[in-house]
GROMACS .gro file of C-alpha atoms in nm:
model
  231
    1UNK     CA    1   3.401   1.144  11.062
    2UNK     CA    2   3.198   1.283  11.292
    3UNK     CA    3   3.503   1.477  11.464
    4UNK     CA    4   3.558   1.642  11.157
    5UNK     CA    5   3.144   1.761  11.122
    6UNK     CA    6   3.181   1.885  11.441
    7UNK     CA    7   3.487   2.111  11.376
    8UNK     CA    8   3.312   2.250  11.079
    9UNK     CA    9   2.959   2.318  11.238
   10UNK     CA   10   3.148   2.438  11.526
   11UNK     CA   11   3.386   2.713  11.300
   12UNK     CA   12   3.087   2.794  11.093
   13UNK     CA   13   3.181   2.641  10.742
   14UNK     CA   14   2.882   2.444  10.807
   15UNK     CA   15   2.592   2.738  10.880
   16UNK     CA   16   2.291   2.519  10.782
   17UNK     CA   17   2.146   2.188  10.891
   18UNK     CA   18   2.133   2.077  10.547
   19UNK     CA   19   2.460   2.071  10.492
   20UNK     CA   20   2.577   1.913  10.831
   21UNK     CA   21   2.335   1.659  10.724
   22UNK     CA   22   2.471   1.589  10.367
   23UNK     CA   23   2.832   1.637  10.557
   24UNK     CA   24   2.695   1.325  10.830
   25UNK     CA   25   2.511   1.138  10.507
   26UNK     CA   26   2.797   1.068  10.285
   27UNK     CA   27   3.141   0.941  10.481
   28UNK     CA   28   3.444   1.055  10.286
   29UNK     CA   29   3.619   0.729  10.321
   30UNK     CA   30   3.434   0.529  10.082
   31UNK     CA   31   3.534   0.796   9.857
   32UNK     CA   32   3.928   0.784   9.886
   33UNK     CA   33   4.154   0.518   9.780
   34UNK     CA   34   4.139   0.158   9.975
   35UNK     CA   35   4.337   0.157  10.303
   36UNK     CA   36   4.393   0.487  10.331
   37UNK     CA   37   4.498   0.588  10.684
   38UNK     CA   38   4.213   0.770  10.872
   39UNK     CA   39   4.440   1.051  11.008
   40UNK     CA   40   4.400   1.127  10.626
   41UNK     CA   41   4.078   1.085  10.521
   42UNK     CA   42   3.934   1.325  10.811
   43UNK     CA   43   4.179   1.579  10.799
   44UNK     CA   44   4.100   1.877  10.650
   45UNK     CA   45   4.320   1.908  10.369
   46UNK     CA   46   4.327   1.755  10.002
   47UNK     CA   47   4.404   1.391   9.988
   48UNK     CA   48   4.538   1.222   9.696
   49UNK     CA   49   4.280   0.992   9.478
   50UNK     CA   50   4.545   0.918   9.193
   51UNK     CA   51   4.583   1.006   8.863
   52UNK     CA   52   4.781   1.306   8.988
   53UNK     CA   53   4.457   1.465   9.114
   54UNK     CA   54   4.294   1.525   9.476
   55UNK     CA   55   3.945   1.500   9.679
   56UNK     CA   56   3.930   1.858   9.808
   57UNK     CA   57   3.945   1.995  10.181
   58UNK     CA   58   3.632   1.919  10.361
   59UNK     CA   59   3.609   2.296  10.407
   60UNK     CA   60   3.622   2.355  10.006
   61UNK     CA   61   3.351   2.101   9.994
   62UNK     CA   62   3.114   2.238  10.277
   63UNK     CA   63   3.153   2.603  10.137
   64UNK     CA   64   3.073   2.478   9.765
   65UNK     CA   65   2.776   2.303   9.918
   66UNK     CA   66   2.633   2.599  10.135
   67UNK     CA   67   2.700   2.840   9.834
   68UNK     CA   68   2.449   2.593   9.641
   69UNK     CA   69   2.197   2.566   9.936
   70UNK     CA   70   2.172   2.912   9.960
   71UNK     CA   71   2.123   2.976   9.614
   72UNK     CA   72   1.858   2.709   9.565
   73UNK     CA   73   1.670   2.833   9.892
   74UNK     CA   74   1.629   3.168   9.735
   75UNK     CA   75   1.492   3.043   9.386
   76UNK     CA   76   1.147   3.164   9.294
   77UNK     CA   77   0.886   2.896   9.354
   78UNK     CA   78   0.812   2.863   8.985
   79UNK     CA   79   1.163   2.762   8.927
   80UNK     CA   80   1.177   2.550   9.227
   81UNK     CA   81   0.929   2.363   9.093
   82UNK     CA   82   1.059   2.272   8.771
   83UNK     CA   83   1.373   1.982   8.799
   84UNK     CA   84   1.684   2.146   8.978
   85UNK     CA   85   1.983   2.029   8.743
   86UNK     CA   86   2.316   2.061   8.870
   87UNK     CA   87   2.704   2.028   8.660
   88UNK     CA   88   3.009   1.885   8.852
   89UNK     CA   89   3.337   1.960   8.649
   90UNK     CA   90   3.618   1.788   8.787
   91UNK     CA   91   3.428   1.513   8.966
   92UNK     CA   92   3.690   1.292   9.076
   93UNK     CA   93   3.637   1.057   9.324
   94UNK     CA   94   3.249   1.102   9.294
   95UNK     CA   95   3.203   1.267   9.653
   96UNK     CA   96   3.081   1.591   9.535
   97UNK     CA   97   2.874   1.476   9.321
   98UNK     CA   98   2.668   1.245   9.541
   99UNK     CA   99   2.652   1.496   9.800
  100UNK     CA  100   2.528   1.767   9.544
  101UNK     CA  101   2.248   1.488   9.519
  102UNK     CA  102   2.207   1.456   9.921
  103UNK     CA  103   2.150   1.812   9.930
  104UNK     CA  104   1.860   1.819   9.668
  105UNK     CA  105   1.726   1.517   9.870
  106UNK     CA  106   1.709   1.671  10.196
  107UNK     CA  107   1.558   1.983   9.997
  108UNK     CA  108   1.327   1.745   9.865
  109UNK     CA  109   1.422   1.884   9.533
  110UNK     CA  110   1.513   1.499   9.377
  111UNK     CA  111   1.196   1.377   9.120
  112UNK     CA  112   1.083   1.014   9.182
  113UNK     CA  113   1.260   0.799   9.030
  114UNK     CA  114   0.903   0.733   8.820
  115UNK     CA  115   0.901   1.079   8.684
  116UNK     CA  116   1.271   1.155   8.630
  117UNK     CA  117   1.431   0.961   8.324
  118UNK     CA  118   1.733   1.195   8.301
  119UNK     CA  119   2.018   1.245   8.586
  120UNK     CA  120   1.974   1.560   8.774
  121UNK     CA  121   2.352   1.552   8.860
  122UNK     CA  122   2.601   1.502   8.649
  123UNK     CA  123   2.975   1.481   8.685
  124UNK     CA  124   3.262   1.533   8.456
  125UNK     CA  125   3.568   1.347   8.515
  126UNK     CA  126   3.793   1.326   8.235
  127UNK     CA  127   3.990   1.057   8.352
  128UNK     CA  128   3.840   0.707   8.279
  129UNK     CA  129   4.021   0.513   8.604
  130UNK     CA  130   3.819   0.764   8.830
  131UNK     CA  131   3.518   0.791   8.640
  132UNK     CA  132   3.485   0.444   8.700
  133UNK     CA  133   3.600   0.440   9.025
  134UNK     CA  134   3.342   0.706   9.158
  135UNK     CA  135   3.056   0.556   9.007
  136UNK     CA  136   3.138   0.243   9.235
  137UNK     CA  137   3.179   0.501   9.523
  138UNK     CA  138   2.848   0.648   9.484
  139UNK     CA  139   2.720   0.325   9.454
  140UNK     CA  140   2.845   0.189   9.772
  141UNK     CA  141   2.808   0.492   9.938
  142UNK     CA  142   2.474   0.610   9.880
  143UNK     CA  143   2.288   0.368   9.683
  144UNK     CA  144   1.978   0.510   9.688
  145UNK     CA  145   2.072   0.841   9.532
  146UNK     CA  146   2.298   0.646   9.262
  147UNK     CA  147   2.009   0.696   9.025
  148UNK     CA  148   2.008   1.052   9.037
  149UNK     CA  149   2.364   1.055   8.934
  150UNK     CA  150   2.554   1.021   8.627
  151UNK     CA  151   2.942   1.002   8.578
  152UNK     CA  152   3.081   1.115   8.183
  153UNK     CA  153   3.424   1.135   8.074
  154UNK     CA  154   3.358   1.302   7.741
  155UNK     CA  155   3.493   1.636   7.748
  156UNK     CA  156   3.273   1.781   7.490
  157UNK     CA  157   2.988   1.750   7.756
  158UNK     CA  158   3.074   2.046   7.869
  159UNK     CA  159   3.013   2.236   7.502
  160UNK     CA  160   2.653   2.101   7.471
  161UNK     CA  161   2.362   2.347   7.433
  162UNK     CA  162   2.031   2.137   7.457
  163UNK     CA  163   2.118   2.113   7.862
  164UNK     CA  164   2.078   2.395   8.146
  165UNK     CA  165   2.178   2.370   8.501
  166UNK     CA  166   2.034   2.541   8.799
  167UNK     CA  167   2.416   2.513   8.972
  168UNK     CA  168   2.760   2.431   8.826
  169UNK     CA  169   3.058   2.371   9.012
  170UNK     CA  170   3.434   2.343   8.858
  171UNK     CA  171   3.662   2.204   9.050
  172UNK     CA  172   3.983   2.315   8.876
  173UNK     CA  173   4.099   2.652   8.744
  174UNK     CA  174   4.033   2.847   8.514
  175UNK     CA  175   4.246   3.176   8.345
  176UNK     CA  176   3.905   3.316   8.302
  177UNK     CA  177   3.567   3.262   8.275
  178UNK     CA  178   3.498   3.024   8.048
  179UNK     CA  179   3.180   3.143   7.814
  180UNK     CA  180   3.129   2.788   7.716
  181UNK     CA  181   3.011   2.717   8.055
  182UNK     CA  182   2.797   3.055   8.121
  183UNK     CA  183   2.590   2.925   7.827
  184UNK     CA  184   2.536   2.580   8.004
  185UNK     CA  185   2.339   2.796   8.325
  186UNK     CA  186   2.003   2.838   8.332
  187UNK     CA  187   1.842   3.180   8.338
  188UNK     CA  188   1.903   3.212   8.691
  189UNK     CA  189   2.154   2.984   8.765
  190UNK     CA  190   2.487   3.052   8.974
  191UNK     CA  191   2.826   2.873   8.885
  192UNK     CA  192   3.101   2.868   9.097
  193UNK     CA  193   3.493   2.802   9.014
  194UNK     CA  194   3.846   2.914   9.068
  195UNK     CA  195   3.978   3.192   8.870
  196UNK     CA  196   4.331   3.287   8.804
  197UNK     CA  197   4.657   3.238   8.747
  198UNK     CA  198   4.738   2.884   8.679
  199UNK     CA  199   4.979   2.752   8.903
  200UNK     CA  200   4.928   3.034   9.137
  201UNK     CA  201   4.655   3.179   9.357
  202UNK     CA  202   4.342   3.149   9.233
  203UNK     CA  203   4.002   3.340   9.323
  204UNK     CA  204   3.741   3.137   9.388
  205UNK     CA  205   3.456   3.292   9.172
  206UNK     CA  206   3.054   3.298   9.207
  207UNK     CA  207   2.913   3.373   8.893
  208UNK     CA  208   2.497   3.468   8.870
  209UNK     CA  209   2.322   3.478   8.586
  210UNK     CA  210   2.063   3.736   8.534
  211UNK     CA  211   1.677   3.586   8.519
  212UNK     CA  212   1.640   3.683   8.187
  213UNK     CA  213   1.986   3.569   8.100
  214UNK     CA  214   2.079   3.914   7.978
  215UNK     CA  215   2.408   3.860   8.188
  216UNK     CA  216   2.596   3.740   8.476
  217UNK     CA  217   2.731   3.939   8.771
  218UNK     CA  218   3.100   3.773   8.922
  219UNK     CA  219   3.191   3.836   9.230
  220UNK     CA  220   3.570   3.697   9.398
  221UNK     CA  221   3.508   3.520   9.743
  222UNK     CA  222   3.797   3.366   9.846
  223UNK     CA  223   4.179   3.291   9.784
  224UNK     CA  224   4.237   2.933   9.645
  225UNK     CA  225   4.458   2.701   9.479
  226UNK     CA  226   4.359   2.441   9.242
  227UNK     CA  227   4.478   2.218   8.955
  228UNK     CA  228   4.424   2.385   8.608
  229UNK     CA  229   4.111   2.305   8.410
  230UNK     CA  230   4.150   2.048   8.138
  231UNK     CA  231   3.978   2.132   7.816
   0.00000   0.00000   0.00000
């Protein structure tokens, strides 16, 4: 594992200390399936974690996770101060997710456990098998930030409008922007996710909304591929 840190801190996907920290936190073995060769599990590329679907490329992950850091960093302190929520679409085997949580930790952005009685991560996985399985993988992972997380499988999650996030991530792609999910970020907030042609090459996507949610400015970063989005 710590090879593969290495190689990223040393090509610059990992820029910051907080990520290299969440990166050195969270091994990415007790997120893929039982047994699974090493060679695999700490190579930089997609492995499988069934049910057709993948845990991305470490380097997809570290990106996803330094676009977040840097857009937390430069909230205002009023908003900093209020509880950072952040959306994983596409959870799958849970590792996202928990390190999403890491990285608030090591921002010391997570409440207490006393004065938080909602999840400040949540994850949407629509298939049950891993659903269940990354909740067990966050749990025997990182145990301690298992309380800060919560795994749903209900679809219509994503259509809700009494919750705001500070930061969503979607992990597949999307044709275009879907407006369901620009109503989901907080005045503020910053969403990123693959945009494109399905089946194709995709653009990964960062997506700001304006502070007075007026409207969101989208800018392509990068070339990607990803599964399609379920709806």
């Amino acid at each position: 594992m710590n090879a593969l840190v290495d190689s990223l801190v040393s090509s610059r996907v990992i820029h910051s200390r907080q990520v290299e920290r969440v990166f050195r936190r969270l091994d990415r073995k007790l997120f893929c399936p039982a047994g699974e060769d090493d060679e695999i599990v700490y190579r930089d590329s997609p492995a499988g974690i069934g049910c057709g679907q993948t845990i991305s490329a470490p380097h997809m992950h570290a990106t996803c996770l330094e676009w977040c850091r840097a857009h937390l960093a430069q909230m205002p302190s009023s908003q900093r101060g209020s509880r950072i929520t952040i959306l994983d679409i596409g959870s799958g085997s849970g590792y996202l997710s928990a390190a999403f949580a890491a990285l608030l930790d090591d921002m010391s952005l997570l409440a207490t456990e006393e004065a938080s009685n909602q999840p400040q991560v949540v994850g949407v996985e629509l298939y049950e098998e891993l659903a269940r399985g990354s909740i067990e993988n966050i749990r025997r992972a990182a145990p301690d930030l298992a309380p800060f997380i919560e795994i749903v499988t209900d679809n219509a999650y994503t259509h809700r409008e009494d919750e705001k996030f500070d930061f969503i991530h979607v992990g597949a792609a999307a044709e275009e922007i879907p407006q369901s999910l620009v109503r989901l970020m907080k005045n503020g907030g910053r969403m990123v996710l693959p945009v494109g042609d399905i089946g194709g090459i995709q653009h990964m996507t960062i997506v700001d909304k304006d502070v007075d949610g007026q409207g969101v400015i989208s800018k392509k970063v990068m070339d990607v591929r990803y599964v399609p989005l379920v709806k």
